[in-house]
Short mmCIF file of C-alpha atoms in Angstrom, two decimals:
data_model
loop_
_atom_site.label_atom_id
_atom_site.label_comp_id
_atom_site.label_asym_id
_atom_site.label_seq_id
_atom_site.Cartn_x
_atom_site.Cartn_y
_atom_site.Cartn_z
CA VAL B 7 -130.20 85.65 130.89
CA SER B 8 -128.46 88.50 128.99
CA GLN B 9 -130.68 91.18 130.52
CA SER B 10 -129.98 90.01 134.06
CA ARG B 11 -126.26 89.80 133.24
CA TYR B 12 -126.23 93.42 132.06
CA SER B 13 -128.22 94.53 135.18
CA THR B 14 -125.75 92.75 137.43
CA ILE B 15 -122.75 94.32 135.67
CA ARG B 16 -124.26 97.81 135.76
CA ASP B 17 -125.06 97.42 139.49
CA ILE B 18 -121.44 96.32 140.21
CA GLU B 19 -120.04 99.18 138.20
CA THR B 20 -121.88 101.71 140.40
CA ILE B 21 -119.83 100.33 143.31
CA TYR B 22 -116.52 100.18 141.49
CA PRO B 23 -116.44 101.68 137.99
CA PHE B 24 -113.15 100.00 136.96
CA TYR B 25 -113.62 100.93 133.36
CA LYS B 26 -113.19 104.63 134.12
CA ASN B 27 -109.56 103.94 135.07
CA TYR B 28 -108.84 102.50 131.63
CA ASN B 29 -106.65 104.84 129.58
CA GLU B 30 -108.44 104.38 126.30
CA ARG B 31 -106.40 106.93 124.41
CA SER B 32 -103.03 105.27 125.26
CA HIS B 33 -103.02 103.38 121.94
CA TYR B 34 -104.58 103.85 118.51
CA ASN B 35 -107.23 101.16 118.88
CA GLY B 36 -108.35 102.59 122.15
CA ALA B 37 -108.60 106.02 120.60
CA VAL B 38 -110.71 104.58 117.76
CA ALA B 39 -112.93 102.76 120.27
CA ALA B 40 -113.37 105.92 122.35
CA SER B 41 -114.19 107.87 119.22
CA ALA B 42 -116.84 105.30 118.25
CA ASN B 43 -118.42 105.73 121.68
CA VAL B 44 -118.55 109.49 121.25
CA LEU B 45 -120.18 109.04 117.85
CA THR B 46 -122.92 106.84 119.39
CA LYS B 47 -123.73 109.75 121.69
CA ASN B 48 -123.89 112.27 118.84
CA ILE B 49 -125.55 110.13 116.14
CA ASP B 50 -128.51 107.87 116.75
CA THR B 51 -126.67 104.56 116.31
CA GLU B 52 -128.14 101.06 116.44
CA ALA B 53 -124.82 99.19 116.68
CA ILE B 54 -121.05 99.36 116.41
CA VAL B 55 -119.82 96.67 114.03
CA VAL B 56 -116.28 95.55 114.84
CA PHE B 57 -114.05 93.29 112.73
CA THR B 58 -111.47 91.71 115.03
CA ARG B 59 -108.87 88.97 114.70
CA SER B 60 -107.88 88.71 118.39
CA GLY B 61 -110.99 90.30 120.00
CA ARG B 62 -108.98 93.23 121.29
CA SER B 63 -110.80 95.84 119.17
CA ALA B 64 -114.25 94.70 120.42
CA MET B 65 -112.92 94.63 124.00
CA ASP B 66 -111.60 98.18 123.60
CA VAL B 67 -115.04 99.33 122.40
CA SER B 68 -116.68 97.46 125.29
CA VAL B 69 -114.55 99.18 127.89
CA SER B 70 -115.96 102.59 126.85
CA ARG B 71 -119.53 101.32 127.58
CA PRO B 72 -121.38 102.57 124.52
CA LYS B 73 -125.19 102.54 124.57
CA ALA B 74 -125.19 100.86 121.13
CA THR B 75 -124.82 97.07 120.84
CA ILE B 76 -121.39 95.91 119.67
CA PHE B 77 -121.52 93.35 116.83
CA ALA B 78 -118.17 91.53 116.81
CA ASN B 79 -117.13 89.69 113.66
CA ALA B 80 -114.20 87.54 114.63
CA ALA B 81 -111.66 85.33 112.93
CA SER B 82 -112.49 82.26 114.95
CA ALA B 83 -115.16 80.63 117.15
CA GLU B 84 -112.65 80.75 120.01
CA VAL B 85 -112.50 84.55 119.85
CA CYS B 86 -116.31 84.70 119.66
CA ARG B 87 -116.57 82.61 122.82
CA LYS B 88 -114.08 84.93 124.56
CA LEU B 89 -116.11 87.97 123.50
CA SER B 90 -119.43 86.51 124.64
CA ILE B 91 -118.61 87.53 128.24
CA CYS B 92 -117.63 91.16 127.32
CA TRP B 93 -120.04 93.94 128.25
CA GLY B 94 -122.38 94.84 125.40
CA VAL B 95 -120.63 92.59 122.84
CA PHE B 96 -122.74 90.27 120.60
CA PRO B 97 -120.44 87.87 118.77
CA ALA B 98 -122.16 88.04 115.38
CA PHE B 99 -120.16 85.98 112.86
CA VAL B 100 -116.97 84.09 112.35
CA MET B 101 -115.39 85.46 109.18
CA ASP B 102 -112.35 85.06 107.00
CA LEU B 103 -110.68 88.34 107.81
CA SER B 104 -108.14 88.16 104.99
CA LYS B 105 -110.65 89.81 102.64
CA SER B 106 -110.68 93.53 101.82
CA PRO B 107 -112.65 95.87 104.08
CA VAL B 108 -115.36 96.31 101.45
CA GLU B 109 -115.68 92.56 101.06
CA LEU B 110 -115.94 92.09 104.82
CA ILE B 111 -118.59 94.79 105.23
CA THR B 112 -120.51 93.28 102.29
CA THR B 113 -120.35 89.77 103.84
CA PHE B 114 -121.52 91.17 107.17
CA ALA B 115 -124.42 92.99 105.46
CA LYS B 116 -125.54 89.81 103.75
CA GLU B 117 -125.35 87.67 106.89
CA ALA B 118 -126.83 90.32 109.15
CA SER B 119 -129.71 90.85 106.75
CA LYS B 120 -130.52 87.12 106.84
CA THR B 121 -130.68 87.15 110.60
CA ASN B 122 -132.43 90.54 110.95
CA LEU B 123 -129.48 92.14 112.81
CA ILE B 124 -129.58 95.33 110.72
CA LYS B 125 -132.44 97.73 110.17
CA GLN B 126 -132.76 99.87 107.12
CA ASP B 127 -133.63 103.04 109.08
CA GLN B 128 -130.76 102.88 111.54
CA ASN B 129 -127.18 104.04 111.64
CA TYR B 130 -124.16 101.82 112.12
CA ILE B 131 -120.53 102.48 113.04
CA ILE B 132 -117.98 100.19 111.44
CA ILE B 133 -114.58 99.70 112.97
CA ILE B 134 -112.21 97.99 110.61
CA GLY B 135 -108.57 98.17 109.55
CA SER B 136 -107.24 98.77 106.09
CA LYS B 137 -105.71 95.32 106.44
CA ALA B 138 -108.17 93.38 108.54
CA ASN B 139 -105.95 90.31 108.54
CA ARG B 140 -103.34 92.06 110.75
CA ILE B 141 -103.76 92.15 114.54
CA GLY B 142 -103.88 95.62 116.05
CA LYS B 143 -104.62 97.53 112.87
CA ASN B 144 -108.29 98.46 113.31
CA ARG B 145 -107.84 102.16 112.92
CA THR B 146 -110.69 103.10 110.59
CA ILE B 147 -114.23 104.21 111.47
CA ARG B 148 -116.97 104.20 108.84
CA LEU B 149 -120.50 105.44 109.28
CA LEU B 150 -123.21 103.60 107.38
CA LYS B 151 -126.96 103.59 107.33
CA GLY B 152 -128.85 100.33 107.30
CA GLU B 153 -130.03 101.11 103.78
CA ASP B 154 -126.35 101.38 102.68
CA LEU B 155 -125.65 97.98 104.30
CA GLU B 156 -128.68 96.43 102.61
CA ARG B 157 -127.64 97.86 99.28
CA LEU B 158 -124.23 96.20 99.67
CA GLU B 159 -125.76 92.80 100.01
CA HIS B 160 -127.23 92.85 96.51
#
């Protein structure tokens, strides 16, 4: 089902590429999302891992149409459901986003390792705020290798 959904979306976007009218640099989160997309073009990246309370950060990344999968870690199941219809977004986990960025990345690494979402030989872009419990504050990009994520889980 997902593959046909992506094919349909890409076909429609050739007719009307609405996402190209989106001014992604008009706010900080959009600029971070656009930067993550540029990084996926310059660095062989398996996925962009986004921590989001409202879903906006993952949606901002989705609008720039990166080739990498977007793993969204959200504050609630409701946000995950909302993100499940966004282009390229895979709602990965519901998490308590009141933890520190290092704790959140470590929790993601543990859970993603259990479900084989991460690969040791791949690169990952992490989008997270310094205070992940505040909406609209995802202004940090981190680059990690799968081996770094797997090391965090131990």
